[in-house]
Coordinates of C-alpha atoms and ligand atoms in Angstrom, one line a residue:
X1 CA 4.6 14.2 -28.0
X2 CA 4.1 12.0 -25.4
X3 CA 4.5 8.4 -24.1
X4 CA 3.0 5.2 -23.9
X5 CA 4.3 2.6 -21.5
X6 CA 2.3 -0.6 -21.4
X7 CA 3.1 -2.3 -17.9
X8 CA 2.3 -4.8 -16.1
X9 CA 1.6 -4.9 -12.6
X10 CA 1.3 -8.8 -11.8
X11 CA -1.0 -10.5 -9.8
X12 CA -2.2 -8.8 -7.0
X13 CA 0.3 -8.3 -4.3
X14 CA 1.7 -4.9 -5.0
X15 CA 5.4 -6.3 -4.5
X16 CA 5.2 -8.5 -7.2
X17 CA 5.7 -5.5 -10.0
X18 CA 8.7 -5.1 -11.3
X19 CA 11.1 -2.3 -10.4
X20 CA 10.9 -0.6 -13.7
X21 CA 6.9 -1.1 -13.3
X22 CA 6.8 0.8 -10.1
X23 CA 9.3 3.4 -11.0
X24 CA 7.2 4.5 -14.1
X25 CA 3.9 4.5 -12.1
X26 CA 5.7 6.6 -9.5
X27 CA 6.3 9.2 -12.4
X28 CA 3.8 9.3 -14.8
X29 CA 1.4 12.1 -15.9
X30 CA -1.8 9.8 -16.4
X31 CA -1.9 6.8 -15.2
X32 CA -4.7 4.7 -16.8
X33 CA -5.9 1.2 -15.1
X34 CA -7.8 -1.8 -14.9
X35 CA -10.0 -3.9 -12.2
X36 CA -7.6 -6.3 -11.6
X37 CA -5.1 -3.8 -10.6
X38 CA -4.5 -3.5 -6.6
X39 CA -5.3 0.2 -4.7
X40 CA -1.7 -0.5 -3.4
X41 CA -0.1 0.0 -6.6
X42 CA -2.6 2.8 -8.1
X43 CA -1.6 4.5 -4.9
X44 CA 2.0 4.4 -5.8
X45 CA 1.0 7.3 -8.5
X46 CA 2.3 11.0 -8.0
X47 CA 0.1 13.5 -6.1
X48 CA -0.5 15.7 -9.6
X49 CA -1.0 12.2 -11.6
X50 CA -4.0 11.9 -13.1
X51 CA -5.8 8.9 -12.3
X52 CA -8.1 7.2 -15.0
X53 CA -10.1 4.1 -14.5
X54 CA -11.1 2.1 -17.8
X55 CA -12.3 -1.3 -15.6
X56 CA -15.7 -2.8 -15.8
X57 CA -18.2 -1.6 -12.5
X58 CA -20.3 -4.3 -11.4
X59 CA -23.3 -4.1 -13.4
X60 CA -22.3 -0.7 -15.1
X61 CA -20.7 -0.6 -18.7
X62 CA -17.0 -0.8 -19.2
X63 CA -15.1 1.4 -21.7
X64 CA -14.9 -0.4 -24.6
X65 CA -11.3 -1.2 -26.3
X66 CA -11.9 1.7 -28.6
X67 CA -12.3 4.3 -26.6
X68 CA -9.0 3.3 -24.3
X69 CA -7.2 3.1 -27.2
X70 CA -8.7 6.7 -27.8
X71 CA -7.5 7.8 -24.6
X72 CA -4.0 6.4 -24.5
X73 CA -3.7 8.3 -28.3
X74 CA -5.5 11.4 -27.0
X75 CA -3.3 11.6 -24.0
X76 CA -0.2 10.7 -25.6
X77 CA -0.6 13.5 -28.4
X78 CA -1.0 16.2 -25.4
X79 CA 2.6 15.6 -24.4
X80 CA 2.5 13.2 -21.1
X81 CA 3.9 10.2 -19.9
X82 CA 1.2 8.1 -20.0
X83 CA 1.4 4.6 -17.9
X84 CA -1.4 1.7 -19.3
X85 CA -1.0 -0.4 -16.0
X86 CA -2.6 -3.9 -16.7
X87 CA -3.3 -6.8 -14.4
X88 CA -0.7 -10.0 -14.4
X89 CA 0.7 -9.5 -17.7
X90 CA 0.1 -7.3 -20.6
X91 CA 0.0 -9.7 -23.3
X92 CA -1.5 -12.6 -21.5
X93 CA -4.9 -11.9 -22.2
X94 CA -4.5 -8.7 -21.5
X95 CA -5.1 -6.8 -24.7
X96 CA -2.1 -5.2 -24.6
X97 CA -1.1 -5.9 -28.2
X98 CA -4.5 -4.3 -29.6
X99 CA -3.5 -0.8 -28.1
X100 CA 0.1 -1.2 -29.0
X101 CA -1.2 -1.7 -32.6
X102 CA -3.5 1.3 -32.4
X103 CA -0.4 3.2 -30.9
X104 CA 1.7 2.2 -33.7
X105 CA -1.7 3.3 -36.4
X106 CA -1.1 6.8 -34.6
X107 CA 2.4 7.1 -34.5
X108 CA 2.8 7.1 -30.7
X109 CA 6.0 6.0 -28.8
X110 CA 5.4 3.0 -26.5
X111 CA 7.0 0.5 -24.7
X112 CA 5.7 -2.9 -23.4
X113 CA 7.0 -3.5 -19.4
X114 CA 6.2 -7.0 -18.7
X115 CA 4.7 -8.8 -15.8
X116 CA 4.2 -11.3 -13.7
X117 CA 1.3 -13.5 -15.1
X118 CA -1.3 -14.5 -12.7
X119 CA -1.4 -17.6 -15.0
X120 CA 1.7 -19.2 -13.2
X121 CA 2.5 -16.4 -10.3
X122 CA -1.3 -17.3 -8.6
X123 CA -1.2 -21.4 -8.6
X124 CA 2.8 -20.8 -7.8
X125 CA 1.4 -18.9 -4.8
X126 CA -0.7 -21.4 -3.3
X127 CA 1.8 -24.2 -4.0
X128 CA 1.2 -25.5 -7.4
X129 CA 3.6 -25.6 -9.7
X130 CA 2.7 -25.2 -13.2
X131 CA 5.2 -28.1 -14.5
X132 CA 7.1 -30.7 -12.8
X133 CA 9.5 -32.6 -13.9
X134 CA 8.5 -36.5 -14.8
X135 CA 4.8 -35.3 -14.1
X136 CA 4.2 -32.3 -16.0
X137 CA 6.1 -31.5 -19.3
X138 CA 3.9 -28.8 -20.7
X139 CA 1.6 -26.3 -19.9
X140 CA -1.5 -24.7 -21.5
X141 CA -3.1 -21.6 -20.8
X142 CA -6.2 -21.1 -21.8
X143 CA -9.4 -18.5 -21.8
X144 CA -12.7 -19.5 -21.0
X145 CA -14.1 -16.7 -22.2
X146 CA -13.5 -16.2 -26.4
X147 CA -14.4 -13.2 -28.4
X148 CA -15.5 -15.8 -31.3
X149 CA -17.6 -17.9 -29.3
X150 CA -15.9 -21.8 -28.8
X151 CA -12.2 -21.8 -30.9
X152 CA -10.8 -23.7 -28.2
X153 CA -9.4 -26.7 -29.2
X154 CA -10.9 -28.7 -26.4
X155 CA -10.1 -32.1 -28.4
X156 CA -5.9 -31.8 -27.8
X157 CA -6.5 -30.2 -24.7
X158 CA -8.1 -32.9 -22.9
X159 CA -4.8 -35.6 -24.4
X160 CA -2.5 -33.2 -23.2
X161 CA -0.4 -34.8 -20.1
X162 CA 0.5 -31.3 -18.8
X163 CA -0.9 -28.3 -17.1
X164 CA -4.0 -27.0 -18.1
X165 CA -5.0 -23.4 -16.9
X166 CA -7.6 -21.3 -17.1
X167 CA -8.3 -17.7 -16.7
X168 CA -11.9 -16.2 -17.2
X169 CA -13.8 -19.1 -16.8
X170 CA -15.3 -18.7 -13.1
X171 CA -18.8 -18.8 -15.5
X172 CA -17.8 -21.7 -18.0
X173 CA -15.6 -23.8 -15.9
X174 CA -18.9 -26.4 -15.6
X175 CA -19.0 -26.7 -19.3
X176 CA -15.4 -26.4 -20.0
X177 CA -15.0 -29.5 -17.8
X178 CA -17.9 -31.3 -19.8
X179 CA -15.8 -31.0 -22.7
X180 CA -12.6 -32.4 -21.4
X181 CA -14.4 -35.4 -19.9
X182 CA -16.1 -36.0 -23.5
X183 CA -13.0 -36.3 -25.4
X184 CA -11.7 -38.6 -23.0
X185 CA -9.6 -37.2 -20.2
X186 CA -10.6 -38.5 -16.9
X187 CA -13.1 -36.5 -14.3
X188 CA -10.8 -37.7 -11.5
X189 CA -7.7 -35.6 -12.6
X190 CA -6.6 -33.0 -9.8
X191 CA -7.7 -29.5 -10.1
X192 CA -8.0 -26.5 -7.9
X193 CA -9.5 -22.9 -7.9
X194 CA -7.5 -19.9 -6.6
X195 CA -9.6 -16.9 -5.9
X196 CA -8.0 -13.4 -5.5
X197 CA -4.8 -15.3 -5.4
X198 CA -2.2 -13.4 -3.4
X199 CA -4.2 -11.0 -1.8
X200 CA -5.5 -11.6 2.0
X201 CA -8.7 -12.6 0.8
X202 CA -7.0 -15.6 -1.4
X203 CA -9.1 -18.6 -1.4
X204 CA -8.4 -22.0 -2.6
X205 CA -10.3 -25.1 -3.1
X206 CA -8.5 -28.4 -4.1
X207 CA -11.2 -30.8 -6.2
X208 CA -11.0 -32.7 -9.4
X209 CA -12.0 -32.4 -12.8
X210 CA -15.8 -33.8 -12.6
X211 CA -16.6 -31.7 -9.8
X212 CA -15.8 -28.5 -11.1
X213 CA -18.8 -26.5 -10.3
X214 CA -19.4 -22.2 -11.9
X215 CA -21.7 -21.7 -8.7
X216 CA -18.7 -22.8 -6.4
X217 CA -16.2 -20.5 -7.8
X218 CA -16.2 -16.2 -7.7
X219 CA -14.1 -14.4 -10.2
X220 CA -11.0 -13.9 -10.8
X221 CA -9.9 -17.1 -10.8
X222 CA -7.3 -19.1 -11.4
X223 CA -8.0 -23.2 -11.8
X224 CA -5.9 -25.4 -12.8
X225 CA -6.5 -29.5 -14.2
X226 CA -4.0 -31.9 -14.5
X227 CA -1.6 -33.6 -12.1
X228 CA -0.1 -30.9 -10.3
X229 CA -3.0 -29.6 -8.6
X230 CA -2.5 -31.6 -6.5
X231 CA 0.7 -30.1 -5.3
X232 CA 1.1 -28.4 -2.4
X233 CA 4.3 -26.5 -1.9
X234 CA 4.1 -24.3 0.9
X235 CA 5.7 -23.5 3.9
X236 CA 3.7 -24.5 6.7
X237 CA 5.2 -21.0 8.1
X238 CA 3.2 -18.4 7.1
X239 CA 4.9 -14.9 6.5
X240 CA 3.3 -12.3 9.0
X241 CA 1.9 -9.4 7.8
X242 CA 1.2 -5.9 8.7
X243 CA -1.1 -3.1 7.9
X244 CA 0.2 0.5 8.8
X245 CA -1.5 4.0 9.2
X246 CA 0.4 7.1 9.3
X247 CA 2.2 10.4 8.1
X248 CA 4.8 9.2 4.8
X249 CA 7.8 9.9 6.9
X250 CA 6.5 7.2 9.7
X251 CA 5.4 4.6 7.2
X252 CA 8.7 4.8 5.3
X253 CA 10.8 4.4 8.6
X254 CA 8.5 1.5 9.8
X255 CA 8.1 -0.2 6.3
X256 CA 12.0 -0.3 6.0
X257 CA 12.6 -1.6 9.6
X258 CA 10.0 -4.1 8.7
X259 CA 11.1 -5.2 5.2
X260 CA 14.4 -5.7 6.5
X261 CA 13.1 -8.2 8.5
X262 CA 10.9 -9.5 5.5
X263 CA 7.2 -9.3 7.1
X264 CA 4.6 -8.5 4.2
X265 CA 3.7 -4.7 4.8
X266 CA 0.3 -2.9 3.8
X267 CA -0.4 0.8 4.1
X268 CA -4.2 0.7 4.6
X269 CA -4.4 4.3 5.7
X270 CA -2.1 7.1 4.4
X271 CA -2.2 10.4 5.8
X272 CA -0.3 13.5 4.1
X273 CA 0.9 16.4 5.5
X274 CA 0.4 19.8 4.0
X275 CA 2.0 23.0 5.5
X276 CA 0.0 25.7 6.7
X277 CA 1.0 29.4 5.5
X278 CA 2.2 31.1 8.6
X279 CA 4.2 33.6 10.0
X280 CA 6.2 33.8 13.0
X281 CA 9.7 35.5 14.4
X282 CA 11.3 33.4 15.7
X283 CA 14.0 35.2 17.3
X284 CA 11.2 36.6 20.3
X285 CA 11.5 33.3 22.0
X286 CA 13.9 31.3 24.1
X287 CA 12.3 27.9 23.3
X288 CA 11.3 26.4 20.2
X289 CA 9.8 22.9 21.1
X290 CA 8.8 20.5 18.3
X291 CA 6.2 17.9 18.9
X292 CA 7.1 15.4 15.9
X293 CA 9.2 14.9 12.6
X294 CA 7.1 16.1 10.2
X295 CA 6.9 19.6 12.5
X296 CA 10.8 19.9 12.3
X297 CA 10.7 18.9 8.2
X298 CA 8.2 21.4 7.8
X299 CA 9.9 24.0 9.5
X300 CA 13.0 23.3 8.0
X301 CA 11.2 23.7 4.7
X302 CA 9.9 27.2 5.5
X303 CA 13.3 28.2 6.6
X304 CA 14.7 27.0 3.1
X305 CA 12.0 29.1 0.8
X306 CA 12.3 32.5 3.4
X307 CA 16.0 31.8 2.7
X308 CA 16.7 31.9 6.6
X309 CA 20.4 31.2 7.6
X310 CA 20.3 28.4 10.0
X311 CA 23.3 30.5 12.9
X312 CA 20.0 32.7 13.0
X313 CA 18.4 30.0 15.1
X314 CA 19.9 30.9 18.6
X315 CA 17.1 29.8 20.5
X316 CA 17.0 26.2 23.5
X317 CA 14.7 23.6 21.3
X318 CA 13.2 21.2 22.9
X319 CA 11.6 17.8 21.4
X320 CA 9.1 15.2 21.9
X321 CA 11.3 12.1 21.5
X322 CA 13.9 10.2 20.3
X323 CA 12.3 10.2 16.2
X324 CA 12.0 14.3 16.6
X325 CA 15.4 14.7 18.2
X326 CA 17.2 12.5 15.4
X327 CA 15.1 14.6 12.5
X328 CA 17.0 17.6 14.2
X329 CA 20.1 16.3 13.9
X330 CA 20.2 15.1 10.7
X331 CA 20.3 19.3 10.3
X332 CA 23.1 19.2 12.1
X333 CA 20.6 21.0 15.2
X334 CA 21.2 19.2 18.7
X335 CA 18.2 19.5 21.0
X336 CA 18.5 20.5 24.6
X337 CA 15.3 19.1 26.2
X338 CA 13.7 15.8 25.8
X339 CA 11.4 13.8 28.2
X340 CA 12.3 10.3 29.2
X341 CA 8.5 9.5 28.2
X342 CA 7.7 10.3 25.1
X343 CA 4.6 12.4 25.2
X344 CA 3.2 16.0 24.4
X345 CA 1.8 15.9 28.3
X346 CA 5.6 14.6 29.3
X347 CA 7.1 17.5 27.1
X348 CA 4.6 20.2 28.8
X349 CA 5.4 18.5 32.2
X350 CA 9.3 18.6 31.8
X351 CA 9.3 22.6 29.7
X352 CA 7.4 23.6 32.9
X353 CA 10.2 22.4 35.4
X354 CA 13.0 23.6 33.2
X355 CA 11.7 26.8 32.1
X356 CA 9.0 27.9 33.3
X357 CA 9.4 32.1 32.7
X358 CA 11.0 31.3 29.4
X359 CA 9.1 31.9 26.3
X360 CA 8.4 29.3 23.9
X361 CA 7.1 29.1 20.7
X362 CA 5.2 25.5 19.9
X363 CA 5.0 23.8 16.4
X364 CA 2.7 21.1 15.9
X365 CA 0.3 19.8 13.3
X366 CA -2.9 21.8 13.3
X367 CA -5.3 18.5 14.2
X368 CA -2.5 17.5 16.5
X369 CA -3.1 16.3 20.2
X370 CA -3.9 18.7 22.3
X371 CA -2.2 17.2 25.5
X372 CA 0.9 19.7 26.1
X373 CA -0.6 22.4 27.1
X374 CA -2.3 20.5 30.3
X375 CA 1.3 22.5 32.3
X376 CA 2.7 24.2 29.7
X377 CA 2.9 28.5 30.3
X378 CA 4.0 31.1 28.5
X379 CA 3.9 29.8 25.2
X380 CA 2.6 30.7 21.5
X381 CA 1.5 28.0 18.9
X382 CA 2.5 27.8 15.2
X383 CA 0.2 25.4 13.6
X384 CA 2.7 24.3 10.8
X385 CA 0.9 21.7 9.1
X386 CA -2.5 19.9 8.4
X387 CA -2.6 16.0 8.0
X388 CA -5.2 14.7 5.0
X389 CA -6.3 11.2 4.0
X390 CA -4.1 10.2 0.8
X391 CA -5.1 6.7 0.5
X392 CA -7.3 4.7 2.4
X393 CA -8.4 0.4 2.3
X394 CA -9.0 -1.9 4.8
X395 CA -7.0 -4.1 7.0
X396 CA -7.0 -7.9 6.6
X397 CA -3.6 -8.4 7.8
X398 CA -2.7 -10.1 11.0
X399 CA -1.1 -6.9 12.8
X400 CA -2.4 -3.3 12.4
X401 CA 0.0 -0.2 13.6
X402 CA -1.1 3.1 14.4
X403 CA 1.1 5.9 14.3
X404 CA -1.0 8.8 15.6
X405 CA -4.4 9.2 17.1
X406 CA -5.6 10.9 14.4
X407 CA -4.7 7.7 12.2
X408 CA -7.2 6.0 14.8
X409 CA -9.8 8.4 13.9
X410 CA -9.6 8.5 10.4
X411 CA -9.2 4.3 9.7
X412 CA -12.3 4.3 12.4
X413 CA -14.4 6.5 11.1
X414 CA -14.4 4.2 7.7
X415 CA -13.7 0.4 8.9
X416 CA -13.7 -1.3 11.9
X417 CA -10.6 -4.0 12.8
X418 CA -11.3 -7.3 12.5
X419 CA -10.8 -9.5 16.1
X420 CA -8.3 -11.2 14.5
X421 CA -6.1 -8.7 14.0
X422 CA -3.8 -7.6 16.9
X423 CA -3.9 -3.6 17.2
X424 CA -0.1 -2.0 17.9
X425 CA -0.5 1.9 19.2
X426 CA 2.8 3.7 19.1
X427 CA 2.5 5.1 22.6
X428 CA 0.7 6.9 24.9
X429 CA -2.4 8.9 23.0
X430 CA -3.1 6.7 20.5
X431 CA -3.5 4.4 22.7
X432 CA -6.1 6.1 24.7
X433 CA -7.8 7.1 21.6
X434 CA -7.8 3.3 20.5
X435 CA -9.7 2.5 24.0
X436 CA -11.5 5.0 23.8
X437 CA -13.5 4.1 20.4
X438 CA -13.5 0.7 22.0
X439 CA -10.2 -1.4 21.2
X440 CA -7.5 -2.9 23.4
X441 CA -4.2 -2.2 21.7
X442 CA -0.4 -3.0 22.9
X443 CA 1.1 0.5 24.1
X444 CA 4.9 0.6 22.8
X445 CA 7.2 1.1 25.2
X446 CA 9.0 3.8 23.6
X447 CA 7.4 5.9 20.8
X448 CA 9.2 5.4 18.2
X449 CA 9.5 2.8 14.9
X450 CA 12.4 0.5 16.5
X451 CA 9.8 -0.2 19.6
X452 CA 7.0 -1.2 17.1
X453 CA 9.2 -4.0 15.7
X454 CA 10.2 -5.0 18.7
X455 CA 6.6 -5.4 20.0
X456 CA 5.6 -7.2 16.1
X457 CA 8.5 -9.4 17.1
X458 CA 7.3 -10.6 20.2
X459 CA 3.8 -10.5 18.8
X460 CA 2.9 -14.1 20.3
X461 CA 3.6 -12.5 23.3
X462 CA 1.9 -9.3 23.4
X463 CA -0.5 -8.3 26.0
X464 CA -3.2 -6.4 24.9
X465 CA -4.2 -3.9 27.9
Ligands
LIG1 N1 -3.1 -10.3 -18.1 C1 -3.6 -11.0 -16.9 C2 -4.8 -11.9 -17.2 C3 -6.0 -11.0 -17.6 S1 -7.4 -12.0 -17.8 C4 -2.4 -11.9 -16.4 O1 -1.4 -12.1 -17.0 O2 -2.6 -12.3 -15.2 C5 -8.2 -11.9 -16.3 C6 -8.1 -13.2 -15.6 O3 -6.9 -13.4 -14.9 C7 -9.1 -13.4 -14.5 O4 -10.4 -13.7 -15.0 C8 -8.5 -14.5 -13.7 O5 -8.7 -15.7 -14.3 C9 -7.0 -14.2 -13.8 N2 -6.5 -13.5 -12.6 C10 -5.9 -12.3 -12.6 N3 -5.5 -11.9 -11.4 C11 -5.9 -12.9 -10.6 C12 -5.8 -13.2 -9.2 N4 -5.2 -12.3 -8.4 N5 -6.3 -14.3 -8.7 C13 -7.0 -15.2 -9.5 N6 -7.1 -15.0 -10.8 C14 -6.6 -13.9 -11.3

């Protein structure tokens, strides 16, 4: 028998779950989700999880409650881990306590993994705090949308002195505000919308009570009456924030180097690699030359499952750069060749004065770039590995980094960057490939993650070429 976990997975921004959150959507078997939940943390799921989505389509039917609660049972009974990831909270308006109870009918194991409530995280966000002392003592939170038709208690709402807030009412707000005004509170008390609060495309629109308008307002929404709304507690500092493409072993390095450093990170395009089945004997060259990280991972890999001993590799290896030649040596493996200019063309260039009789056998990804073999002779190729799309969104973020060329083709091919955005390339190809579909990008001056911060640090100050 399986396992229910109710989480929830906060309000948007996917660092705002909680760590037990994440971890369990990291490791479930079936991972079942809402609208209101970002791609970012859906992504988070395992390659074999299985992904179900019980949200409403625009226009199409939803699932209704019963047949999620059948799922979660069904599921459950067939021996997985089953993760019901929920938007904001689970039990604020979230329905989480009608599937716990048909859970409990069934005799399923669950637990409830709370999160942060859009009611408070989203007007928090854009500066409003929910109470204050000597000015708000108490705060309401409140549906505009009722399975019973009208229970509210719109009478004590409108004396309240506090915070009202209202979720699901981007359609009723005009009426809802009708009401207050009727039973006395005043059409001039502060209020403010928050659209899509704490994603990029958060909007937010500072009125009062009487103009509350459903035509001016797109769901989800979060508006808020009473005094605070008025507040506006934000730095006028801005946190930058940065969309990255790539291979998992680049976006971890450059997500760490960047977090560390607290910029918001995105990764809008995900690429995994999957290794090739191939054969080679290695022993018939002098050279082996690896063109990138995930080449020497891979190939470590293979060596592992043929149980090769590594003193069997007696051969010169050669690398692309700095990030290849410090995945080698976390193997213990010291590399004898490396260009000052990390490229495949500087690789073929340097091989060819070092060695040119010797034999060398070349690893590289099989939709790789092509450029080392503009000097390189007598060689052999190994295509090792195959990149694939894993994930892909679009950028809205001030800064987009591309790792690879074929992370410029692939984000390209499906979404176009905004003119807002500055465009990083990591060196050399990529950046050709980025002028060549028609964008001017800054050029690291190294390839490698420590020269992309450097160049997101001076980012007021980059040149695009
Ligand atoms: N359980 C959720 C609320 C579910 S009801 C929570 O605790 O946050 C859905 C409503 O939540 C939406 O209609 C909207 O009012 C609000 N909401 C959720 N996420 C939001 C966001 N990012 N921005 C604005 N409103 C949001």
């Amino acid at each position: 028998m399986g396992k229910v976990y109710i989480v929830g997975a906060g309000p948007g921004d996917s660092e705002l779950i909680s760590v037990r959150g994440k971890r369990l959507v990291e490791n479930c078997d079936v991972l079942i989700y809402d609208r209101l939940v970002s791609e970012d943390i859906t992504a988070l799921a395992g390659k074999d999880c299985e992904k179900i989505y019980v949200g409403k389509e625009n226009g199409k039917h939803s699932v209704t409650q019963e047949d999620i609660n059948n799922i979660l049972v069904d599921k459950a009974k067939h021996g997985n881990t089953v993760v019901r990831l929920k938007g904001g909270d689970p039990f604020v308006f979230g329905r989480g306590g009608e599937e716990i109870l048909a859970l409990i009918k069934n005799n399923i194991d669950f637990e409830t993994i709370p999160g942060i409530t859009s009611a408070i995280a989203v007007p928090e966000l854009a500066g409003i705090p929910v109470t204050q002392r000597g000015v708000s003592q108490d705060v309401h939170i409140v549906t505009g949308h009722t399975a019973e038709g009208e229970i509210t208690d719109y009478k004590a709402l409108a004396n309240t002195k506090g915070t009202l807030v209202f979720l699901m009412s981007a359609n009723t707000i005009a009426h809802i505000a009708e009401r207050l005004t009727e039973y006395g509170m005043s059409p001039e008390t502060p209020a403010a919308v928050i659209e899509k609060g704490t994603t990029a495309d958060e909007k937010i629109i500072r009125t009062v009570l009487g103009n509350l308008k459903n035509e001016d307002i797109a769901p989800p929404a979060v508006i808020v009456v009473g005094k605070t709304a008025e507040y506006d507690l934000i730095s006028p500092v801005g946190r930058i924030s940065v969309a990255i493409t790539g291979t998992e072993d680049f976006r971890e390095r450059l997500k760490s180097l960047l977090y560390k450093k607290d910029y918001r990170v995105r990764e809008v395009c995900c690429l995994e690699t999957v290794p090739l089945d191939t054969e080679f004997e290695i022993r018939e060259y002098d050279w082996l030359v690896f063109t990138g990280r995930n080449g020497v991972r891979i190939f470590m890999d293979k060596l592992r499952r043929d149980n090769t001993d590594i003193r069997r590799l007696k051969n010169k290896i050669a690398v692309i750069g700095r990030g290849t030649y410090d995945a080698l040596a976390e193997y213990g493996i010291y590399a004898d060749y490396m260009p000052d200019i990390y490229t495949s063309e500087e690789l073929g260039k340097g091989l060819c004065n070092i060695a040119e009789n010797e034999s060398k056998l070349i690893f590289r990804a099989e939709n790789g770039s092509e450029e080392i073999y503009k000097h390189i002779k007598n060689y052999k190729e190994v295509k090792l590995y195959t990149t694939r799309i894993r994930h892909i969104s679009q950028c809205q973020e001030d800064i987009i980094v591309f790792g690879s060329s074929m992370g410029v083709n692939t984000y390209l091919d499906k979404y176009d960057i905004n003119e807002n955005t500055k465009i990083i390339a990591i060196g050399e190809a990529t950046h050709k490939t980025l002028k060549d579909r028609g964008y001017e990008a800054h050029c690291c001056r190294k390839a490698a993650v420590e020269s992309i911060v450097e160049a997101i640090e001076e980012n007021e100050k980059i040149q695009t070429t």
